[in-house]
Amino acid sequence: MRLADIVIPDTPAARGSLEVATAYCSPALLNHSVRAYLWAAAYGAMNDIAFDAELLYVASMMHDIGLVKEFDSHTVPFEEAGGHVAWVFAAGAGWPVERRVRALEIVVRHMWDSVDPGADPEGHLLELSTGLDISGRRSEDFPAGLRAEVLERYPRLGIGPEFAGCFADQAARKPDSPAGRFVRSGIAERIAANPLDR
């Protein structure tokens, strides 16, 4: 598996979601979102997990949009806020209601401890890929050459400290959220030890 083997969907919705992420995310968060899709799509291909590439791509671009100041919510966890942004974006893209709901579900579920691939392959892949990119979880499941290519093309740009700060802020304001639980379980230490930053 090489970077060139990963299919990037070329649809109006996919291009539009990248445009939104580029407009609102920091460079580090944008690259994280792109890598989240690449890791997810690569893992799906390597493990024969069929997935909807456009749906996964849009969810990947939107999965952390709730962390940026323009879409941050003081009442719901960031992944729920981001899920609602994904729903609204998908409505604007002309997706039917069922597909909008799927985009919302995938964004929300990326913060779950695990997602059943049989029930939600896109949610499973995004949960796995974001865990890899933020804390290095299961990095050994990806070929070293692919890891090197992805990181060269989409460098990390200090995503570890930036993300740890975002989670600390979310946890302080919303202690009962999944981000609060992650902070209490030592996410900052896992981020600092991420082998992708070595």
mmCIF file of the C-alpha atoms, coordinates in Angstrom:
data_MODEL
# 
_entry.id   MODEL 
# 
loop_
_atom_site.group_PDB 
_atom_site.id 
_atom_site.type_symbol 
_atom_site.label_atom_id 
_atom_site.label_alt_id 
_atom_site.label_comp_id 
_atom_site.label_asym_id 
_atom_site.label_entity_id 
_atom_site.label_seq_id 
_atom_site.pdbx_PDB_ins_code 
_atom_site.Cartn_x 
_atom_site.Cartn_y 
_atom_site.Cartn_z 
_atom_site.occupancy 
_atom_site.B_iso_or_equiv 
_atom_site.pdbx_formal_charge 
_atom_site.auth_seq_id 
_atom_site.auth_comp_id 
_atom_site.auth_asym_id 
_atom_site.auth_atom_id 
_atom_site.pdbx_PDB_model_num 
ATOM 1   C CA . MET A 1 1   ? 0.000   0.000  0.000  1.00 0.00 ? 1   MET A CA 1 
ATOM 2   C CA . ARG A 1 2   ? 1.369   3.354  -1.113 1.00 0.00 ? 2   ARG A CA 1 
ATOM 3   C CA . LEU A 1 3   ? -0.049  6.871  -0.934 1.00 0.00 ? 3   LEU A CA 1 
ATOM 4   C CA . ALA A 1 4   ? -0.790  6.773  -4.665 1.00 0.00 ? 4   ALA A CA 1 
ATOM 5   C CA . ASP A 1 5   ? -2.993  3.702  -4.116 1.00 0.00 ? 5   ASP A CA 1 
ATOM 6   C CA . ILE A 1 6   ? -5.443  5.615  -1.894 1.00 0.00 ? 6   ILE A CA 1 
ATOM 7   C CA . VAL A 1 7   ? -8.472  6.862  -3.800 1.00 0.00 ? 7   VAL A CA 1 
ATOM 8   C CA . ILE A 1 8   ? -9.441  10.479 -3.055 1.00 0.00 ? 8   ILE A CA 1 
ATOM 9   C CA . PRO A 1 9   ? -13.076 11.036 -4.054 1.00 0.00 ? 9   PRO A CA 1 
ATOM 10  C CA . ASP A 1 10  ? -13.434 13.801 -6.621 1.00 0.00 ? 10  ASP A CA 1 
ATOM 11  C CA . THR A 1 11  ? -17.011 14.922 -6.092 1.00 0.00 ? 11  THR A CA 1 
ATOM 12  C CA . PRO A 1 12  ? -18.479 18.365 -5.416 1.00 0.00 ? 12  PRO A CA 1 
ATOM 13  C CA . ALA A 1 13  ? -19.195 17.393 -1.788 1.00 0.00 ? 13  ALA A CA 1 
ATOM 14  C CA . ALA A 1 14  ? -15.672 16.080 -1.221 1.00 0.00 ? 14  ALA A CA 1 
ATOM 15  C CA . ARG A 1 15  ? -14.093 19.176 -2.765 1.00 0.00 ? 15  ARG A CA 1 
ATOM 16  C CA . GLY A 1 16  ? -16.430 21.418 -0.799 1.00 0.00 ? 16  GLY A CA 1 
ATOM 17  C CA . SER A 1 17  ? -15.657 19.721 2.512  1.00 0.00 ? 17  SER A CA 1 
ATOM 18  C CA . LEU A 1 18  ? -11.935 20.222 1.921  1.00 0.00 ? 18  LEU A CA 1 
ATOM 19  C CA . GLU A 1 19  ? -12.623 23.881 1.134  1.00 0.00 ? 19  GLU A CA 1 
ATOM 20  C CA . VAL A 1 20  ? -14.517 24.265 4.432  1.00 0.00 ? 20  VAL A CA 1 
ATOM 21  C CA . ALA A 1 21  ? -11.781 22.554 6.434  1.00 0.00 ? 21  ALA A CA 1 
ATOM 22  C CA . THR A 1 22  ? -9.136  24.686 4.728  1.00 0.00 ? 22  THR A CA 1 
ATOM 23  C CA . ALA A 1 23  ? -11.045 27.884 5.500  1.00 0.00 ? 23  ALA A CA 1 
ATOM 24  C CA . TYR A 1 24  ? -11.661 27.179 9.188  1.00 0.00 ? 24  TYR A CA 1 
ATOM 25  C CA . CYS A 1 25  ? -9.026  24.767 10.505 1.00 0.00 ? 25  CYS A CA 1 
ATOM 26  C CA . SER A 1 26  ? -5.477  25.637 11.480 1.00 0.00 ? 26  SER A CA 1 
ATOM 27  C CA . PRO A 1 27  ? -2.838  24.181 9.120  1.00 0.00 ? 27  PRO A CA 1 
ATOM 28  C CA . ALA A 1 28  ? -2.072  21.446 11.672 1.00 0.00 ? 28  ALA A CA 1 
ATOM 29  C CA . LEU A 1 29  ? -5.742  20.539 12.142 1.00 0.00 ? 29  LEU A CA 1 
ATOM 30  C CA . LEU A 1 30  ? -6.325  20.576 8.378  1.00 0.00 ? 30  LEU A CA 1 
ATOM 31  C CA . ASN A 1 31  ? -3.439  18.178 7.761  1.00 0.00 ? 31  ASN A CA 1 
ATOM 32  C CA . HIS A 1 32  ? -4.728  15.982 10.603 1.00 0.00 ? 32  HIS A CA 1 
ATOM 33  C CA . SER A 1 33  ? -8.131  15.826 8.909  1.00 0.00 ? 33  SER A CA 1 
ATOM 34  C CA . VAL A 1 34  ? -6.582  14.845 5.572  1.00 0.00 ? 34  VAL A CA 1 
ATOM 35  C CA . ARG A 1 35  ? -4.385  12.222 7.238  1.00 0.00 ? 35  ARG A CA 1 
ATOM 36  C CA . ALA A 1 36  ? -7.425  10.887 9.102  1.00 0.00 ? 36  ALA A CA 1 
ATOM 37  C CA . TYR A 1 37  ? -9.015  10.085 5.743  1.00 0.00 ? 37  TYR A CA 1 
ATOM 38  C CA . LEU A 1 38  ? -5.809  8.641  4.288  1.00 0.00 ? 38  LEU A CA 1 
ATOM 39  C CA . TRP A 1 39  ? -5.164  6.338  7.254  1.00 0.00 ? 39  TRP A CA 1 
ATOM 40  C CA . ALA A 1 40  ? -8.838  5.277  7.270  1.00 0.00 ? 40  ALA A CA 1 
ATOM 41  C CA . ALA A 1 41  ? -9.010  4.588  3.541  1.00 0.00 ? 41  ALA A CA 1 
ATOM 42  C CA . ALA A 1 42  ? -5.696  2.727  3.588  1.00 0.00 ? 42  ALA A CA 1 
ATOM 43  C CA . TYR A 1 43  ? -6.748  0.561  6.522  1.00 0.00 ? 43  TYR A CA 1 
ATOM 44  C CA . GLY A 1 44  ? -10.072 -0.210 4.864  1.00 0.00 ? 44  GLY A CA 1 
ATOM 45  C CA . ALA A 1 45  ? -8.358  -1.225 1.633  1.00 0.00 ? 45  ALA A CA 1 
ATOM 46  C CA . MET A 1 46  ? -5.713  -3.326 3.413  1.00 0.00 ? 46  MET A CA 1 
ATOM 47  C CA . ASN A 1 47  ? -8.309  -5.137 5.505  1.00 0.00 ? 47  ASN A CA 1 
ATOM 48  C CA . ASP A 1 48  ? -11.083 -5.600 2.939  1.00 0.00 ? 48  ASP A CA 1 
ATOM 49  C CA . ILE A 1 49  ? -13.490 -3.259 4.726  1.00 0.00 ? 49  ILE A CA 1 
ATOM 50  C CA . ALA A 1 50  ? -15.874 -1.865 2.119  1.00 0.00 ? 50  ALA A CA 1 
ATOM 51  C CA . PHE A 1 51  ? -16.653 1.796  2.690  1.00 0.00 ? 51  PHE A CA 1 
ATOM 52  C CA . ASP A 1 52  ? -18.229 4.808  1.012  1.00 0.00 ? 52  ASP A CA 1 
ATOM 53  C CA . ALA A 1 53  ? -15.223 6.969  0.110  1.00 0.00 ? 53  ALA A CA 1 
ATOM 54  C CA . GLU A 1 54  ? -17.159 10.214 -0.344 1.00 0.00 ? 54  GLU A CA 1 
ATOM 55  C CA . LEU A 1 55  ? -18.995 9.809  2.959  1.00 0.00 ? 55  LEU A CA 1 
ATOM 56  C CA . LEU A 1 56  ? -15.779 8.941  4.801  1.00 0.00 ? 56  LEU A CA 1 
ATOM 57  C CA . TYR A 1 57  ? -13.917 11.856 3.207  1.00 0.00 ? 57  TYR A CA 1 
ATOM 58  C CA . VAL A 1 58  ? -16.575 14.434 4.106  1.00 0.00 ? 58  VAL A CA 1 
ATOM 59  C CA . ALA A 1 59  ? -16.771 13.109 7.678  1.00 0.00 ? 59  ALA A CA 1 
ATOM 60  C CA . SER A 1 60  ? -12.978 13.207 7.931  1.00 0.00 ? 60  SER A CA 1 
ATOM 61  C CA . MET A 1 61  ? -12.872 16.855 6.856  1.00 0.00 ? 61  MET A CA 1 
ATOM 62  C CA . MET A 1 62  ? -15.648 17.729 9.347  1.00 0.00 ? 62  MET A CA 1 
ATOM 63  C CA . HIS A 1 63  ? -14.741 15.518 12.310 1.00 0.00 ? 63  HIS A CA 1 
ATOM 64  C CA . ASP A 1 64  ? -12.881 18.212 14.295 1.00 0.00 ? 64  ASP A CA 1 
ATOM 65  C CA . ILE A 1 65  ? -14.661 21.321 12.980 1.00 0.00 ? 65  ILE A CA 1 
ATOM 66  C CA . GLY A 1 66  ? -16.352 21.635 16.378 1.00 0.00 ? 66  GLY A CA 1 
ATOM 67  C CA . LEU A 1 67  ? -12.963 22.497 17.884 1.00 0.00 ? 67  LEU A CA 1 
ATOM 68  C CA . VAL A 1 68  ? -12.579 25.726 15.906 1.00 0.00 ? 68  VAL A CA 1 
ATOM 69  C CA . LYS A 1 69  ? -13.867 28.945 17.462 1.00 0.00 ? 69  LYS A CA 1 
ATOM 70  C CA . GLU A 1 70  ? -16.492 29.584 14.792 1.00 0.00 ? 70  GLU A CA 1 
ATOM 71  C CA . PHE A 1 71  ? -18.260 26.274 15.511 1.00 0.00 ? 71  PHE A CA 1 
ATOM 72  C CA . ASP A 1 72  ? -17.281 25.595 19.119 1.00 0.00 ? 72  ASP A CA 1 
ATOM 73  C CA . SER A 1 73  ? -20.241 24.883 21.385 1.00 0.00 ? 73  SER A CA 1 
ATOM 74  C CA . HIS A 1 74  ? -20.444 25.568 25.088 1.00 0.00 ? 74  HIS A CA 1 
ATOM 75  C CA . THR A 1 75  ? -23.384 23.196 25.476 1.00 0.00 ? 75  THR A CA 1 
ATOM 76  C CA . VAL A 1 76  ? -22.514 19.989 23.592 1.00 0.00 ? 76  VAL A CA 1 
ATOM 77  C CA . PRO A 1 77  ? -19.306 18.006 23.044 1.00 0.00 ? 77  PRO A CA 1 
ATOM 78  C CA . PHE A 1 78  ? -17.233 19.150 20.088 1.00 0.00 ? 78  PHE A CA 1 
ATOM 79  C CA . GLU A 1 79  ? -17.924 15.983 18.101 1.00 0.00 ? 79  GLU A CA 1 
ATOM 80  C CA . GLU A 1 80  ? -21.686 16.572 18.390 1.00 0.00 ? 80  GLU A CA 1 
ATOM 81  C CA . ALA A 1 81  ? -21.259 20.189 17.282 1.00 0.00 ? 81  ALA A CA 1 
ATOM 82  C CA . GLY A 1 82  ? -19.125 18.980 14.374 1.00 0.00 ? 82  GLY A CA 1 
ATOM 83  C CA . GLY A 1 83  ? -21.701 16.347 13.508 1.00 0.00 ? 83  GLY A CA 1 
ATOM 84  C CA . HIS A 1 84  ? -24.355 19.036 13.199 1.00 0.00 ? 84  HIS A CA 1 
ATOM 85  C CA . VAL A 1 85  ? -22.059 21.091 10.961 1.00 0.00 ? 85  VAL A CA 1 
ATOM 86  C CA . ALA A 1 86  ? -21.594 17.976 8.808  1.00 0.00 ? 86  ALA A CA 1 
ATOM 87  C CA . TRP A 1 87  ? -25.381 17.519 8.606  1.00 0.00 ? 87  TRP A CA 1 
ATOM 88  C CA . VAL A 1 88  ? -25.864 21.146 7.508  1.00 0.00 ? 88  VAL A CA 1 
ATOM 89  C CA . PHE A 1 89  ? -23.003 20.887 5.005  1.00 0.00 ? 89  PHE A CA 1 
ATOM 90  C CA . ALA A 1 90  ? -24.486 17.678 3.581  1.00 0.00 ? 90  ALA A CA 1 
ATOM 91  C CA . ALA A 1 91  ? -27.888 19.344 3.233  1.00 0.00 ? 91  ALA A CA 1 
ATOM 92  C CA . GLY A 1 92  ? -26.248 22.122 1.250  1.00 0.00 ? 92  GLY A CA 1 
ATOM 93  C CA . ALA A 1 93  ? -24.555 19.491 -0.896 1.00 0.00 ? 93  ALA A CA 1 
ATOM 94  C CA . GLY A 1 94  ? -27.976 18.065 -1.747 1.00 0.00 ? 94  GLY A CA 1 
ATOM 95  C CA . TRP A 1 95  ? -27.578 14.798 0.121  1.00 0.00 ? 95  TRP A CA 1 
ATOM 96  C CA . PRO A 1 96  ? -30.772 13.022 1.182  1.00 0.00 ? 96  PRO A CA 1 
ATOM 97  C CA . VAL A 1 97  ? -31.657 13.093 4.873  1.00 0.00 ? 97  VAL A CA 1 
ATOM 98  C CA . GLU A 1 98  ? -30.430 9.548  5.506  1.00 0.00 ? 98  GLU A CA 1 
ATOM 99  C CA . ARG A 1 99  ? -26.968 10.384 4.145  1.00 0.00 ? 99  ARG A CA 1 
ATOM 100 C CA . ARG A 1 100 ? -26.828 13.604 6.175  1.00 0.00 ? 100 ARG A CA 1 
ATOM 101 C CA . VAL A 1 101 ? -27.587 11.575 9.305  1.00 0.00 ? 101 VAL A CA 1 
ATOM 102 C CA . ARG A 1 102 ? -24.814 9.133  8.412  1.00 0.00 ? 102 ARG A CA 1 
ATOM 103 C CA . ALA A 1 103 ? -22.320 12.015 8.156  1.00 0.00 ? 103 ALA A CA 1 
ATOM 104 C CA . LEU A 1 104 ? -23.391 13.238 11.599 1.00 0.00 ? 104 LEU A CA 1 
ATOM 105 C CA . GLU A 1 105 ? -23.144 9.729  13.096 1.00 0.00 ? 105 GLU A CA 1 
ATOM 106 C CA . ILE A 1 106 ? -19.640 9.134  11.753 1.00 0.00 ? 106 ILE A CA 1 
ATOM 107 C CA . VAL A 1 107 ? -18.361 12.441 13.138 1.00 0.00 ? 107 VAL A CA 1 
ATOM 108 C CA . VAL A 1 108 ? -19.879 11.726 16.562 1.00 0.00 ? 108 VAL A CA 1 
ATOM 109 C CA . ARG A 1 109 ? -18.667 8.136  16.648 1.00 0.00 ? 109 ARG A CA 1 
ATOM 110 C CA . HIS A 1 110 ? -15.027 9.007  15.963 1.00 0.00 ? 110 HIS A CA 1 
ATOM 111 C CA . MET A 1 111 ? -14.839 9.745  19.698 1.00 0.00 ? 111 MET A CA 1 
ATOM 112 C CA . TRP A 1 112 ? -16.246 6.367  20.735 1.00 0.00 ? 112 TRP A CA 1 
ATOM 113 C CA . ASP A 1 113 ? -13.909 3.767  22.246 1.00 0.00 ? 113 ASP A CA 1 
ATOM 114 C CA . SER A 1 114 ? -14.751 1.436  19.359 1.00 0.00 ? 114 SER A CA 1 
ATOM 115 C CA . VAL A 1 115 ? -17.205 1.240  16.476 1.00 0.00 ? 115 VAL A CA 1 
ATOM 116 C CA . ASP A 1 116 ? -18.488 -2.035 15.015 1.00 0.00 ? 116 ASP A CA 1 
ATOM 117 C CA . PRO A 1 117 ? -17.200 -2.225 11.418 1.00 0.00 ? 117 PRO A CA 1 
ATOM 118 C CA . GLY A 1 118 ? -20.156 -4.375 10.418 1.00 0.00 ? 118 GLY A CA 1 
ATOM 119 C CA . ALA A 1 119 ? -22.657 -1.777 11.583 1.00 0.00 ? 119 ALA A CA 1 
ATOM 120 C CA . ASP A 1 120 ? -20.732 1.356  10.591 1.00 0.00 ? 120 ASP A CA 1 
ATOM 121 C CA . PRO A 1 121 ? -17.607 0.800  8.493  1.00 0.00 ? 121 PRO A CA 1 
ATOM 122 C CA . GLU A 1 122 ? -16.965 4.526  7.977  1.00 0.00 ? 122 GLU A CA 1 
ATOM 123 C CA . GLY A 1 123 ? -17.358 5.241  11.703 1.00 0.00 ? 123 GLY A CA 1 
ATOM 124 C CA . HIS A 1 124 ? -15.040 2.350  12.521 1.00 0.00 ? 124 HIS A CA 1 
ATOM 125 C CA . LEU A 1 125 ? -12.393 3.557  10.091 1.00 0.00 ? 125 LEU A CA 1 
ATOM 126 C CA . LEU A 1 126 ? -12.520 7.171  11.282 1.00 0.00 ? 126 LEU A CA 1 
ATOM 127 C CA . GLU A 1 127 ? -12.379 6.152  14.964 1.00 0.00 ? 127 GLU A CA 1 
ATOM 128 C CA . LEU A 1 128 ? -9.344  3.993  14.182 1.00 0.00 ? 128 LEU A CA 1 
ATOM 129 C CA . SER A 1 129 ? -7.571  6.550  11.990 1.00 0.00 ? 129 SER A CA 1 
ATOM 130 C CA . THR A 1 130 ? -7.989  9.471  14.381 1.00 0.00 ? 130 THR A CA 1 
ATOM 131 C CA . GLY A 1 131 ? -6.667  7.315  17.232 1.00 0.00 ? 131 GLY A CA 1 
ATOM 132 C CA . LEU A 1 132 ? -3.634  6.525  15.098 1.00 0.00 ? 132 LEU A CA 1 
ATOM 133 C CA . ASP A 1 133 ? -3.001  10.122 14.114 1.00 0.00 ? 133 ASP A CA 1 
ATOM 134 C CA . ILE A 1 134 ? -3.441  11.688 17.548 1.00 0.00 ? 134 ILE A CA 1 
ATOM 135 C CA . SER A 1 135 ? -1.930  9.081  19.873 1.00 0.00 ? 135 SER A CA 1 
ATOM 136 C CA . GLY A 1 136 ? -0.168  6.635  17.556 1.00 0.00 ? 136 GLY A CA 1 
ATOM 137 C CA . ARG A 1 137 ? -2.515  3.789  18.403 1.00 0.00 ? 137 ARG A CA 1 
ATOM 138 C CA . ARG A 1 138 ? -1.969  0.776  16.105 1.00 0.00 ? 138 ARG A CA 1 
ATOM 139 C CA . SER A 1 139 ? 0.683   2.542  14.040 1.00 0.00 ? 139 SER A CA 1 
ATOM 140 C CA . GLU A 1 140 ? 2.321   -0.840 13.490 1.00 0.00 ? 140 GLU A CA 1 
ATOM 141 C CA . ASP A 1 141 ? -0.711  -1.846 11.384 1.00 0.00 ? 141 ASP A CA 1 
ATOM 142 C CA . PHE A 1 142 ? 0.431   0.544  8.647  1.00 0.00 ? 142 PHE A CA 1 
ATOM 143 C CA . PRO A 1 143 ? 3.464   -0.087 6.414  1.00 0.00 ? 143 PRO A CA 1 
ATOM 144 C CA . ALA A 1 144 ? 6.463   2.078  7.317  1.00 0.00 ? 144 ALA A CA 1 
ATOM 145 C CA . GLY A 1 145 ? 6.717   3.319  3.727  1.00 0.00 ? 145 GLY A CA 1 
ATOM 146 C CA . LEU A 1 146 ? 3.111   4.486  3.721  1.00 0.00 ? 146 LEU A CA 1 
ATOM 147 C CA . ARG A 1 147 ? 3.535   6.240  7.061  1.00 0.00 ? 147 ARG A CA 1 
ATOM 148 C CA . ALA A 1 148 ? 6.603   8.057  5.747  1.00 0.00 ? 148 ALA A CA 1 
ATOM 149 C CA . GLU A 1 149 ? 4.875   9.118  2.513  1.00 0.00 ? 149 GLU A CA 1 
ATOM 150 C CA . VAL A 1 150 ? 1.770   10.422 4.254  1.00 0.00 ? 150 VAL A CA 1 
ATOM 151 C CA . LEU A 1 151 ? 3.761   12.345 6.857  1.00 0.00 ? 151 LEU A CA 1 
ATOM 152 C CA . GLU A 1 152 ? 6.022   13.881 4.213  1.00 0.00 ? 152 GLU A CA 1 
ATOM 153 C CA . ARG A 1 153 ? 3.077   14.980 2.057  1.00 0.00 ? 153 ARG A CA 1 
ATOM 154 C CA . TYR A 1 154 ? 0.941   16.147 5.018  1.00 0.00 ? 154 TYR A CA 1 
ATOM 155 C CA . PRO A 1 155 ? 3.335   17.036 7.854  1.00 0.00 ? 155 PRO A CA 1 
ATOM 156 C CA . ARG A 1 156 ? 2.163   17.093 11.445 1.00 0.00 ? 156 ARG A CA 1 
ATOM 157 C CA . LEU A 1 157 ? 2.960   20.803 12.036 1.00 0.00 ? 157 LEU A CA 1 
ATOM 158 C CA . GLY A 1 158 ? 2.745   20.497 15.816 1.00 0.00 ? 158 GLY A CA 1 
ATOM 159 C CA . ILE A 1 159 ? -0.682  18.842 15.940 1.00 0.00 ? 159 ILE A CA 1 
ATOM 160 C CA . GLY A 1 160 ? 0.185   17.053 19.213 1.00 0.00 ? 160 GLY A CA 1 
ATOM 161 C CA . PRO A 1 161 ? 0.521   20.102 21.471 1.00 0.00 ? 161 PRO A CA 1 
ATOM 162 C CA . GLU A 1 162 ? -2.261  21.949 19.627 1.00 0.00 ? 162 GLU A CA 1 
ATOM 163 C CA . PHE A 1 163 ? -4.656  19.038 20.017 1.00 0.00 ? 163 PHE A CA 1 
ATOM 164 C CA . ALA A 1 164 ? -3.743  18.461 23.666 1.00 0.00 ? 164 ALA A CA 1 
ATOM 165 C CA . GLY A 1 165 ? -4.556  22.128 24.289 1.00 0.00 ? 165 GLY A CA 1 
ATOM 166 C CA . CYS A 1 166 ? -7.895  21.839 22.498 1.00 0.00 ? 166 CYS A CA 1 
ATOM 167 C CA . PHE A 1 167 ? -8.844  18.792 24.557 1.00 0.00 ? 167 PHE A CA 1 
ATOM 168 C CA . ALA A 1 168 ? -7.781  20.438 27.811 1.00 0.00 ? 168 ALA A CA 1 
ATOM 169 C CA . ASP A 1 169 ? -9.991  23.417 26.953 1.00 0.00 ? 169 ASP A CA 1 
ATOM 170 C CA . GLN A 1 170 ? -12.938 21.185 26.042 1.00 0.00 ? 170 GLN A CA 1 
ATOM 171 C CA . ALA A 1 171 ? -12.501 19.169 29.246 1.00 0.00 ? 171 ALA A CA 1 
ATOM 172 C CA . ALA A 1 172 ? -12.382 22.288 31.409 1.00 0.00 ? 172 ALA A CA 1 
ATOM 173 C CA . ARG A 1 173 ? -15.603 23.663 29.934 1.00 0.00 ? 173 ARG A CA 1 
ATOM 174 C CA . LYS A 1 174 ? -17.392 20.343 29.373 1.00 0.00 ? 174 LYS A CA 1 
ATOM 175 C CA . PRO A 1 175 ? -15.988 17.893 31.953 1.00 0.00 ? 175 PRO A CA 1 
ATOM 176 C CA . ASP A 1 176 ? -18.667 15.271 31.283 1.00 0.00 ? 176 ASP A CA 1 
ATOM 177 C CA . SER A 1 177 ? -17.862 15.121 27.566 1.00 0.00 ? 177 SER A CA 1 
ATOM 178 C CA . PRO A 1 178 ? -15.778 12.391 25.919 1.00 0.00 ? 178 PRO A CA 1 
ATOM 179 C CA . ALA A 1 179 ? -12.925 14.925 25.698 1.00 0.00 ? 179 ALA A CA 1 
ATOM 180 C CA . GLY A 1 180 ? -13.117 15.311 29.467 1.00 0.00 ? 180 GLY A CA 1 
ATOM 181 C CA . ARG A 1 181 ? -12.931 11.547 29.888 1.00 0.00 ? 181 ARG A CA 1 
ATOM 182 C CA . PHE A 1 182 ? -9.956  11.364 27.517 1.00 0.00 ? 182 PHE A CA 1 
ATOM 183 C CA . VAL A 1 183 ? -8.114  14.081 29.439 1.00 0.00 ? 183 VAL A CA 1 
ATOM 184 C CA . ARG A 1 184 ? -8.707  12.299 32.756 1.00 0.00 ? 184 ARG A CA 1 
ATOM 185 C CA . SER A 1 185 ? -7.436  9.036  31.239 1.00 0.00 ? 185 SER A CA 1 
ATOM 186 C CA . GLY A 1 186 ? -4.106  10.596 30.217 1.00 0.00 ? 186 GLY A CA 1 
ATOM 187 C CA . ILE A 1 187 ? -4.551  11.577 26.581 1.00 0.00 ? 187 ILE A CA 1 
ATOM 188 C CA . ALA A 1 188 ? -1.890  14.301 26.894 1.00 0.00 ? 188 ALA A CA 1 
ATOM 189 C CA . GLU A 1 189 ? 0.732   11.704 27.796 1.00 0.00 ? 189 GLU A CA 1 
ATOM 190 C CA . ARG A 1 190 ? -0.329  9.424  24.951 1.00 0.00 ? 190 ARG A CA 1 
ATOM 191 C CA . ILE A 1 191 ? -0.195  12.340 22.507 1.00 0.00 ? 191 ILE A CA 1 
ATOM 192 C CA . ALA A 1 192 ? 3.301   13.243 23.716 1.00 0.00 ? 192 ALA A CA 1 
ATOM 193 C CA . ALA A 1 193 ? 4.444   9.646  23.183 1.00 0.00 ? 193 ALA A CA 1 
ATOM 194 C CA . ASN A 1 194 ? 3.002   9.308  19.669 1.00 0.00 ? 194 ASN A CA 1 
ATOM 195 C CA . PRO A 1 195 ? 5.524   7.388  17.528 1.00 0.00 ? 195 PRO A CA 1 
ATOM 196 C CA . LEU A 1 196 ? 4.417   9.366  14.455 1.00 0.00 ? 196 LEU A CA 1 
ATOM 197 C CA . ASP A 1 197 ? 6.184   12.374 15.994 1.00 0.00 ? 197 ASP A CA 1 
ATOM 198 C CA . ARG A 1 198 ? 9.510   10.549 16.321 1.00 0.00 ? 198 ARG A CA 1 
# 
